[in-house]
CSV table of C-alpha atoms and ligand atoms in Angstrom, one decimal:
chain,number,residue,atom,x,y,z
A,1,MET,CA,-16.8,37.8,5.7
A,2,ILE,CA,-19.5,39.2,4.3
A,3,TYR,CA,-20.5,41.1,0.8
A,4,LYS,CA,-21.5,44.2,1.4
A,5,LYS,CA,-22.9,45.9,-1.9
A,6,ASN,CA,-21.5,42.8,-3.5
A,7,LYS,CA,-17.9,43.6,-2.7
A,8,LEU,CA,-16.5,41.0,-0.3
A,9,ILE,CA,-15.5,42.9,3.2
A,10,PHE,CA,-12.7,40.8,5.4
A,11,ASP,CA,-13.2,42.1,8.8
A,12,ASN,CA,-13.6,45.8,7.0
A,13,PHE,CA,-11.2,45.4,4.8
A,14,ASP,CA,-12.4,45.3,1.2
A,15,ILE,CA,-10.2,42.1,-0.8
A,16,ARG,CA,-9.0,45.0,-3.6
A,17,TYR,CA,-7.9,47.1,-1.3
A,18,LEU,CA,-6.2,44.2,0.3
A,19,GLY,CA,-5.1,42.8,-2.5
A,20,LYS,CA,-3.9,46.1,-4.7
A,21,LYS,CA,-2.3,47.1,-1.2
A,22,PHE,CA,0.1,44.1,-0.3
A,23,LYS,CA,-0.8,42.6,-3.8
A,24,THR,CA,-1.3,38.8,-4.3
A,25,PRO,CA,-1.0,36.6,-2.8
A,26,ILE,CA,-1.7,37.0,0.5
A,27,TYR,CA,-2.7,35.2,3.7
A,28,CYS,CA,-4.7,37.8,6.1
A,29,TYR,CA,-5.5,36.8,9.2
A,30,SER,CA,-8.5,38.0,11.9
A,31,LEU,CA,-7.6,38.7,15.5
A,32,LYS,CA,-11.4,38.7,16.2
A,33,THR,CA,-11.9,35.3,14.5
A,34,ILE,CA,-8.8,33.8,16.4
A,35,LYS,CA,-10.6,35.5,19.4
A,36,ASN,CA,-13.8,34.7,19.3
A,37,ASN,CA,-12.5,31.2,18.8
A,38,ILE,CA,-10.3,30.8,21.7
A,39,LEU,CA,-14.0,32.2,23.8
A,40,ASN,CA,-16.1,29.9,22.5
A,41,LEU,CA,-13.8,27.2,23.7
A,42,LYS,CA,-13.7,28.4,27.3
A,43,LYS,CA,-17.3,29.1,27.3
A,44,ASN,CA,-18.5,25.2,26.4
A,45,PHE,CA,-15.7,23.7,28.3
A,46,LYS,CA,-16.2,26.1,31.5
A,47,LYS,CA,-17.1,23.3,33.7
A,48,ILE,CA,-14.1,21.7,32.9
A,49,LYS,CA,-11.8,24.0,33.0
A,50,PRO,CA,-9.1,22.6,31.0
A,51,LEU,CA,-6.1,24.1,30.4
A,52,PHE,CA,-5.5,24.8,26.2
A,53,CYS,CA,-2.4,24.4,24.8
A,54,TYR,CA,-2.8,25.5,21.4
A,55,ALA,CA,-0.8,23.1,18.7
A,56,VAL,CA,1.3,25.6,17.2
A,57,LYS,CA,1.9,22.9,14.0
A,58,ALA,CA,-1.4,24.3,12.8
A,59,ASN,CA,0.2,27.6,13.0
A,60,ALA,CA,3.6,29.1,14.6
A,61,ASN,CA,3.5,32.2,13.3
A,62,LEU,CA,5.3,34.4,16.4
A,63,ALA,CA,2.8,37.1,16.6
A,64,ILE,CA,-0.2,34.9,16.1
A,65,LEU,CA,1.4,32.7,19.0
A,66,LYS,CA,1.8,36.3,21.2
A,67,GLU,CA,-1.7,37.1,20.6
A,68,LEU,CA,-2.5,33.7,21.6
A,69,LYS,CA,-0.3,33.6,24.7
A,70,ASN,CA,-2.2,37.6,25.7
A,71,ASN,CA,-5.6,34.4,25.5
A,72,ASP,CA,-3.6,32.4,28.3
A,73,LEU,CA,-3.3,29.5,25.9
A,74,GLY,CA,-0.4,27.1,26.5
A,75,ALA,CA,1.1,25.0,23.6
A,76,ASP,CA,1.7,21.6,22.2
A,77,VAL,CA,4.8,21.5,20.4
A,78,VAL,CA,6.2,18.4,18.2
A,79,SER,CA,9.9,20.0,17.5
A,80,GLN,CA,12.7,21.6,19.1
A,81,GLY,CA,11.8,24.2,16.8
A,82,GLU,CA,8.0,24.6,18.6
A,83,LEU,CA,9.0,24.5,21.2
A,84,MET,CA,11.7,28.0,20.8
A,85,LYS,CA,9.2,29.5,18.9
A,86,ALA,CA,6.6,29.1,21.7
A,87,LEU,CA,8.8,30.3,24.3
A,88,LYS,CA,10.4,33.3,22.1
A,89,ALA,CA,6.6,34.2,21.8
A,90,GLY,CA,6.3,34.5,25.7
A,91,ILE,CA,4.5,31.3,26.5
A,92,ASN,CA,4.7,30.0,29.9
A,93,PRO,CA,7.1,27.0,30.2
A,94,LYS,CA,4.7,25.4,32.9
A,95,LYS,CA,2.3,25.3,30.1
A,96,ILE,CA,3.8,23.8,27.0
A,97,VAL,CA,3.6,20.2,26.4
A,98,PHE,CA,5.6,18.1,24.1
A,99,SER,CA,4.1,15.8,22.3
A,100,GLY,CA,6.0,13.5,18.8
A,101,VAL,CA,6.9,9.7,18.5
A,102,GLY,CA,10.1,10.5,17.5
A,103,LYS,CA,12.3,13.2,20.0
A,104,THR,CA,15.4,13.0,19.3
A,105,GLU,CA,17.9,13.1,22.6
A,106,GLY,CA,18.7,16.9,21.5
A,107,GLU,CA,14.7,17.9,21.9
A,108,ILE,CA,14.8,15.7,25.2
A,109,GLU,CA,17.5,17.8,26.8
A,110,TYR,CA,16.3,20.6,25.4
A,111,ALA,CA,12.8,20.1,26.9
A,112,ILE,CA,13.9,19.7,30.1
A,113,LEU,CA,16.2,22.5,30.0
A,114,LYS,CA,13.5,24.4,29.7
A,115,ASN,CA,11.3,22.7,32.6
A,116,ILE,CA,8.0,22.5,30.6
A,117,LEU,CA,5.1,20.9,31.8
A,118,LEU,CA,4.8,18.0,30.3
A,119,ILE,CA,6.6,15.5,27.8
A,120,ASN,CA,4.2,12.9,26.2
A,121,ALA,CA,6.3,9.7,25.8
A,122,GLU,CA,5.1,7.6,22.4
A,123,SER,CA,7.4,4.4,23.4
A,124,LYS,CA,9.1,2.5,25.4
A,125,SER,CA,12.4,3.2,23.5
A,126,GLU,CA,11.7,7.1,24.6
A,127,ILE,CA,10.5,6.7,28.0
A,128,LEU,CA,13.9,4.8,29.0
A,129,THR,CA,15.9,7.8,27.0
A,130,ILE,CA,13.7,10.7,28.8
A,131,GLU,CA,15.2,8.5,32.0
A,132,LYS,CA,18.8,7.8,31.4
A,133,ILE,CA,18.9,12.0,30.9
A,134,ALA,CA,17.2,12.5,33.4
A,135,LYS,CA,19.6,10.4,35.7
A,136,SER,CA,22.7,11.9,33.6
A,137,LYS,CA,21.4,15.3,35.1
A,138,LYS,CA,20.5,13.9,38.5
A,139,LYS,CA,16.6,15.5,37.9
A,140,LYS,CA,13.2,13.6,38.0
A,141,ILE,CA,11.0,14.6,35.2
A,142,ASP,CA,7.5,15.3,35.0
A,143,ILE,CA,6.4,12.7,32.1
A,144,GLY,CA,2.8,11.3,30.6
A,145,ILE,CA,2.5,8.2,28.1
A,146,ARG,CA,0.2,8.2,24.6
A,147,LEU,CA,-2.3,5.7,24.4
A,148,ASN,CA,-3.3,4.8,21.2
A,149,PRO,CA,-7.0,4.0,22.1
A,150,ASN,CA,-7.6,2.2,18.2
A,151,THR,CA,-10.6,4.5,18.3
A,152,ASP,CA,-11.9,5.1,15.0
A,153,ALA,CA,-11.8,9.2,14.5
A,154,GLN,CA,-14.2,9.1,11.3
A,155,THR,CA,-11.9,11.5,9.8
A,156,LEU,CA,-9.9,12.0,6.6
A,157,SER,CA,-7.8,8.3,6.8
A,158,GLN,CA,-4.4,10.6,6.3
A,159,ILE,CA,-5.6,12.5,9.6
A,160,SER,CA,-6.1,9.5,11.9
A,161,THR,CA,-4.2,8.8,14.3
A,162,GLY,CA,-5.6,6.7,16.9
A,163,LYS,CA,-6.3,3.5,15.4
A,164,LYS,CA,-3.8,0.8,16.0
A,165,GLU,CA,-2.2,0.7,12.7
A,166,ASN,CA,-1.7,4.2,13.6
A,167,LYS,CA,2.3,5.1,15.0
A,168,PHE,CA,1.5,7.3,17.7
A,169,GLY,CA,1.1,6.3,21.1
A,170,VAL,CA,1.0,2.8,22.8
A,171,ASP,CA,-2.0,-0.1,23.6
A,172,GLU,CA,-3.6,-0.5,25.8
A,173,LYS,CA,-1.2,-3.9,27.2
A,174,THR,CA,2.1,-2.1,26.2
A,175,PHE,CA,0.5,1.3,28.5
A,176,ILE,CA,-0.2,-0.9,31.0
A,177,LYS,CA,3.6,-1.9,31.3
A,178,LEU,CA,4.9,1.5,31.2
A,179,VAL,CA,2.9,2.8,33.8
A,180,ASN,CA,3.9,0.3,36.2
A,181,TYR,CA,7.7,0.8,35.0
A,182,ALA,CA,7.3,4.7,35.3
A,183,LYS,CA,6.0,4.7,37.8
A,184,ASN,CA,8.6,2.9,39.8
A,185,SER,CA,11.6,5.1,38.2
A,186,LYS,CA,13.6,7.7,40.4
A,187,ASN,CA,13.8,9.4,37.7
A,188,LEU,CA,10.7,9.8,36.2
A,189,ASN,CA,7.1,11.5,37.5
A,190,LEU,CA,4.8,10.0,35.8
A,191,LYS,CA,1.8,12.3,36.0
A,192,CYS,CA,-0.3,12.3,32.9
A,193,LEU,CA,-2.3,9.8,30.2
A,194,SER,CA,-2.4,11.6,26.9
A,195,VAL,CA,-4.3,10.7,24.1
A,196,HIS,CA,-5.5,12.6,20.8
A,197,ILE,CA,-7.3,10.2,18.0
A,198,GLY,CA,-7.1,13.0,14.8
A,199,SER,CA,-7.8,15.7,13.2
A,200,GLN,CA,-11.1,17.8,11.8
A,201,ILE,CA,-13.5,15.4,13.1
A,202,LEU,CA,-17.1,16.6,13.6
A,203,ASN,CA,-19.0,14.1,15.3
A,204,TYR,CA,-18.5,13.5,19.2
A,205,LYS,CA,-19.2,10.0,19.4
A,206,PRO,CA,-15.1,8.6,18.5
A,207,TYR,CA,-14.9,11.5,21.4
A,208,LYS,CA,-16.8,9.6,23.8
A,209,ASN,CA,-16.1,6.1,22.4
A,210,MET,CA,-12.4,7.2,23.2
A,211,LEU,CA,-12.8,8.7,26.8
A,212,SER,CA,-14.6,5.0,27.6
A,213,VAL,CA,-11.2,3.6,26.5
A,214,VAL,CA,-9.1,5.5,28.3
A,215,ASN,CA,-11.4,5.3,31.4
A,216,ARG,CA,-11.4,1.9,30.9
A,217,THR,CA,-7.0,1.6,30.6
A,218,ILE,CA,-6.9,4.2,33.8
A,219,LYS,CA,-8.8,1.3,35.8
A,220,LYS,CA,-6.5,-1.2,34.7
A,221,THR,CA,-3.6,0.8,35.5
A,222,ASN,CA,-4.7,1.5,39.0
A,223,TYR,CA,-3.3,4.2,39.1
A,224,LYS,CA,-4.1,7.8,40.0
A,225,PHE,CA,-2.9,10.3,36.9
A,226,GLU,CA,-2.7,13.9,37.9
A,227,TYR,CA,-3.7,15.3,33.9
A,228,VAL,CA,-5.7,13.5,31.0
A,229,ASP,CA,-4.8,15.1,27.9
A,230,LEU,CA,-7.3,14.8,25.2
A,231,GLY,CA,-5.4,16.0,22.0
A,232,GLY,CA,-6.9,18.4,19.7
A,233,GLY,CA,-9.0,17.4,17.0
A,234,ILE,CA,-12.1,19.7,16.7
A,235,GLY,CA,-12.9,20.3,13.3
A,236,ILE,CA,-14.6,23.2,11.5
A,237,ASP,CA,-17.0,23.9,9.0
A,238,TYR,CA,-15.1,24.0,5.4
A,239,SER,CA,-18.2,23.2,3.2
A,240,HIS,CA,-19.8,26.2,4.9
A,241,ARG,CA,-22.7,24.1,5.8
A,242,ASN,CA,-23.0,24.5,9.0
A,243,LEU,CA,-21.0,21.2,10.0
A,244,LYS,CA,-19.9,21.7,13.6
A,245,LEU,CA,-18.7,19.4,16.0
A,246,ASN,CA,-21.4,19.2,19.1
A,247,LEU,CA,-18.7,20.9,21.5
A,248,LYS,CA,-21.9,20.4,24.7
A,249,LYS,CA,-22.0,16.5,24.0
A,250,TYR,CA,-18.4,16.5,23.9
A,251,SER,CA,-18.0,18.6,27.3
A,252,LEU,CA,-20.7,16.3,29.1
A,253,SER,CA,-18.7,13.3,28.1
A,254,ILE,CA,-15.7,14.7,29.6
A,255,ASP,CA,-18.2,15.3,32.5
A,256,LYS,CA,-19.3,12.5,33.3
A,257,PHE,CA,-15.4,11.0,32.8
A,258,LEU,CA,-14.3,13.3,35.8
A,259,LYS,CA,-16.9,12.6,37.7
A,260,LYS,CA,-14.9,9.0,37.4
A,261,ASN,CA,-11.4,10.3,37.0
A,262,ASN,CA,-10.4,13.3,39.2
A,263,CYS,CA,-8.1,14.5,37.3
A,264,LYS,CA,-7.0,18.0,35.3
A,265,ILE,CA,-8.0,18.1,31.3
A,266,ILE,CA,-5.9,19.1,28.7
A,267,PHE,CA,-6.9,20.3,25.4
A,268,GLU,CA,-4.2,20.4,22.4
A,269,PRO,CA,-6.6,22.6,20.0
A,270,GLY,CA,-5.0,23.9,17.0
A,271,ARG,CA,-7.4,23.8,13.7
A,272,SER,CA,-10.2,25.6,16.2
A,273,ILE,CA,-8.6,28.1,16.9
A,274,VAL,CA,-7.0,29.8,13.8
A,275,GLY,CA,-8.6,27.1,11.1
A,276,ASP,CA,-11.6,30.2,10.2
A,277,SER,CA,-9.0,33.1,10.8
A,278,GLY,CA,-7.2,33.2,8.2
A,279,ILE,CA,-7.8,33.5,4.2
A,280,LEU,CA,-5.3,33.5,1.3
A,281,ILE,CA,-6.6,36.3,-1.3
A,282,THR,CA,-4.8,35.6,-5.2
A,283,LYS,CA,-5.6,36.7,-8.2
A,284,VAL,CA,-6.1,35.1,-11.6
A,285,ILE,CA,-3.8,35.1,-13.7
A,286,TYR,CA,-5.0,33.5,-17.0
A,287,ILE,CA,-8.2,31.5,-18.0
A,288,LYS,CA,-7.3,28.6,-19.6
A,289,GLU,CA,-9.7,26.7,-21.8
A,290,GLY,CA,-9.4,23.1,-21.1
A,291,TYR,CA,-11.1,19.6,-21.9
A,292,LYS,CA,-15.1,20.0,-20.6
A,293,LYS,CA,-14.0,22.7,-18.1
A,294,ASP,CA,-12.1,26.3,-18.0
A,295,PHE,CA,-8.8,26.4,-15.9
A,296,ILE,CA,-8.9,29.2,-13.6
A,297,ILE,CA,-5.2,29.6,-12.8
A,298,LEU,CA,-4.4,31.5,-9.8
A,299,ASP,CA,-1.2,33.2,-8.5
A,300,ALA,CA,-1.4,31.2,-5.8
A,301,ALA,CA,-0.1,27.4,-5.7
A,302,MET,CA,0.0,24.2,-3.6
A,303,ASN,CA,3.2,25.3,-2.6
A,304,ASP,CA,1.1,28.5,-0.2
A,305,LEU,CA,-1.7,25.9,0.5
A,306,MET,CA,-0.8,22.2,0.5
A,307,ARG,CA,-4.1,20.7,1.7
A,308,PRO,CA,-6.1,20.0,-1.4
A,309,ALA,CA,-2.3,18.4,-3.0
A,310,LEU,CA,-1.9,16.4,0.5
A,311,TYR,CA,-5.4,15.5,1.8
A,312,GLY,CA,-8.1,16.5,-1.3
A,313,ALA,CA,-9.6,19.0,0.8
A,314,GLU,CA,-12.1,21.6,-0.2
A,315,HIS,CA,-11.6,25.2,0.8
A,316,LYS,CA,-14.1,27.0,-0.4
A,317,VAL,CA,-13.1,29.5,-2.9
A,318,MET,CA,-15.2,33.2,-2.9
A,319,PRO,CA,-15.5,35.7,-6.1
A,320,TYR,CA,-14.5,39.5,-4.8
A,321,ILE,CA,-17.2,40.7,-7.3
A,322,LYS,CA,-20.7,39.4,-6.7
A,323,THR,CA,-22.2,39.1,-10.1
A,324,GLY,CA,-25.0,36.4,-9.8
A,325,ARG,CA,-23.9,35.1,-13.6
A,326,LEU,CA,-23.1,32.3,-13.8
A,327,SER,CA,-20.1,30.9,-16.2
A,328,LYS,CA,-22.0,28.0,-18.6
A,329,LYS,CA,-18.4,26.1,-18.0
A,330,THR,CA,-17.3,24.3,-14.9
A,331,TYR,CA,-14.3,26.0,-13.3
A,332,GLU,CA,-11.2,24.2,-12.5
A,333,PHE,CA,-9.2,26.1,-9.9
A,334,VAL,CA,-5.8,25.9,-10.2
A,335,GLY,CA,-2.1,26.9,-9.6
A,336,PRO,CA,0.9,27.7,-11.7
A,337,ILE,CA,2.9,24.5,-10.3
A,338,CYS,CA,4.2,22.2,-12.7
A,339,GLU,CA,2.2,19.1,-11.0
A,340,SER,CA,-1.5,18.0,-12.0
A,341,THR,CA,-2.9,18.1,-7.9
A,342,ASP,CA,-2.0,21.5,-8.0
A,343,ARG,CA,-5.4,22.2,-7.7
A,344,PHE,CA,-7.9,24.1,-5.6
A,345,SER,CA,-11.3,22.9,-6.3
A,346,THR,CA,-13.7,22.0,-9.0
A,347,VAL,CA,-16.8,24.0,-9.1
A,348,LYS,CA,-19.7,23.3,-11.6
A,349,LYS,CA,-21.5,26.8,-11.3
A,350,PHE,CA,-19.3,29.3,-9.8
A,351,GLN,CA,-19.7,33.1,-11.0
A,352,LYS,CA,-18.2,33.8,-14.7
A,353,LEU,CA,-14.5,35.2,-13.9
A,354,ASN,CA,-12.1,37.2,-15.8
A,355,GLU,CA,-8.4,37.4,-15.5
A,356,LYS,CA,-6.7,39.5,-13.1
A,357,ASP,CA,-9.7,38.9,-11.1
A,358,PHE,CA,-9.8,38.5,-7.2
A,359,LEU,CA,-10.9,35.9,-5.3
A,360,VAL,CA,-10.4,34.8,-1.9
A,361,ILE,CA,-9.6,31.2,-0.8
A,362,CYS,CA,-11.2,30.4,2.7
A,363,ASP,CA,-10.7,29.1,6.0
A,364,VAL,CA,-6.9,28.5,5.5
A,365,GLY,CA,-5.2,29.9,9.0
A,366,ALA,CA,-4.2,26.4,9.9
A,367,TYR,CA,-2.1,24.2,8.3
A,368,GLY,CA,-1.7,27.0,5.3
A,369,THR,CA,1.6,28.3,6.1
A,370,SER,CA,2.8,26.1,8.5
A,371,LEU,CA,2.7,23.5,5.3
A,372,ALA,CA,3.8,25.8,3.0
A,373,SER,CA,6.9,25.4,0.9
A,374,ASN,CA,9.9,27.2,-1.4
A,375,TYR,CA,8.8,24.2,-4.3
A,376,ASN,CA,9.3,25.1,-7.9
A,377,LEU,CA,11.4,27.8,-6.2
A,378,ARG,CA,8.4,30.2,-5.4
A,379,ALA,CA,8.8,32.7,-2.5
A,380,LYS,CA,6.4,32.2,0.2
A,381,PRO,CA,3.5,34.7,0.7
A,382,ILE,CA,3.4,37.8,3.3
A,383,GLU,CA,1.4,37.4,5.9
A,384,ILE,CA,-1.0,40.1,6.9
A,385,LEU,CA,-3.0,40.3,10.8
A,386,ILE,CA,-6.5,42.8,11.3
A,387,LYS,CA,-6.6,44.0,14.8
A,388,GLY,CA,-9.8,46.2,14.6
A,389,SER,CA,-8.9,49.1,12.5
A,390,LYS,CA,-5.3,48.1,11.7
A,391,ILE,CA,-3.7,46.2,9.8
A,392,GLN,CA,0.4,44.5,11.0
A,393,VAL,CA,2.1,43.1,9.0
A,394,ILE,CA,3.5,39.6,10.9
A,395,ASN,CA,5.7,37.7,7.9
A,396,LYS,CA,7.4,40.0,4.5
A,397,ARG,CA,7.1,38.2,1.5
A,398,GLN,CA,9.5,36.1,0.7
A,399,LYS,CA,12.0,37.9,-1.8
A,400,ILE,CA,13.0,35.5,-4.7
A,401,SER,CA,16.7,36.7,-4.1
A,402,GLU,CA,16.5,34.9,-0.7
A,403,LEU,CA,16.0,31.7,-2.4
A,404,ILE,CA,18.8,31.9,-5.4
B,501,LLP,N1,-2.1,17.0,19.3
B,501,LLP,C1,-2.0,16.3,18.4
B,501,LLP,C2,-0.8,14.9,19.6
B,501,LLP,C3,-1.4,16.3,17.3
B,501,LLP,O1,-1.1,16.0,16.6
B,501,LLP,C4,-2.6,17.8,16.3
B,501,LLP,C5,-2.5,17.8,15.1
B,501,LLP,C6,-3.1,18.1,17.8
B,501,LLP,C7,-3.0,18.0,18.3
B,501,LLP,C8,-3.7,19.4,16.7
B,501,LLP,O2,-4.9,18.8,16.4
B,501,LLP,P1,-6.3,19.9,15.7
B,501,LLP,O3,-6.7,20.6,16.8
B,501,LLP,O4,-5.4,21.0,14.8
B,501,LLP,O5,-6.9,18.8,14.9
B,501,LLP,N2,-1.7,18.9,8.4
B,501,LLP,C9,-3.5,18.2,8.6
B,501,LLP,C10,-3.5,18.1,9.9
B,501,LLP,C11,-2.9,17.1,10.8
B,501,LLP,C12,-2.9,17.5,12.4
B,501,LLP,C13,-1.8,16.9,12.4
B,501,LLP,N3,-1.9,16.7,14.5
B,501,LLP,C14,-4.5,19.2,8.0
B,501,LLP,O6,-4.0,20.3,7.3
B,501,LLP,O7,-5.8,18.8,8.0
């Protein structure tokens, strides 16, 4: 996104043009950015040649899933709904892994029916359930077991998943016991060790620590895993201060790991593929003077973009027209919802704004629409995808009548 003659342009489209044509709020994605992100991951992990299973939870829009499929990606799903959508997008079932701590019998049966690559189990009970279903169908099912490596991902505590107090995976001791159980089962084909320590990770060291725990655990099991699934978590630069994960260093640690363990690597990237590809175009409804600050009341709210309210996450806000005239007051960007947490950000020196101005909230491609709700009976926004010189409507704006 750049300013051209002081007007904000997204992938060659003027923000006001989009705002007027489609009415705000709008989720707008750039296919070019998505493709560049995929290329960047492929390039950095070239030596490893991993299988990329896109984490559908980051953004489950069907048109986007189809584009990812066209770029050879598989999928990481965490519910029957996500699995059905990945299949509908045409993603090869042999490139789909199923994660999650609470897969129901129905979901497991569906995954078995669809012949997916791996069901990554997260507990003894789940392994017994998969085995029971496999037995009743006289099948041998390919599974993984998720290890909880007790590694601090050094990210927001709410999106940290690899510490022993988190519900995910099993600890090393249990893991070894479960490997011994699964390898002797007639109905289970243990193929994978999986881990995922958290999301929005910007430092490669937690990954390095995770790999050393994985290495140690594999040694202790004395078992040959065909796959090691390292999960997702690669962070993006929300602050726009060039804070990036050093993929080279991460890749080098994996190279070293592979010298000791001959296996195929799976990644489950979500945010790093779609995160910076999306913006939320919004308009100022009112400006209201508050105590020591002005409230900029937008037509987008926490139901459209939940991350700031849920995690205190910061998304950069940019004005459509750059005037260079700063406001004397601090601005608090809020939505119309009846919650004090319906707040996007507080900025001390923002440019002076007027009612009806267009604004852009950046980096909302991941966990934007997928976390959106109809809270306060607000209709969900339209979604559009910029494909070169074309604009594709990839989700219509919900009609209020659908909610009544
Ligand atoms: N694999 C597993 C098993 C996961 O649980 C997740 C994310 C991913 C892969 C993808 O992680 P990514 O590459 O996107 O970081 N709603 C939060 C993020 C929650 C992530 C949950 N699991 C947010 O808005 O930041």
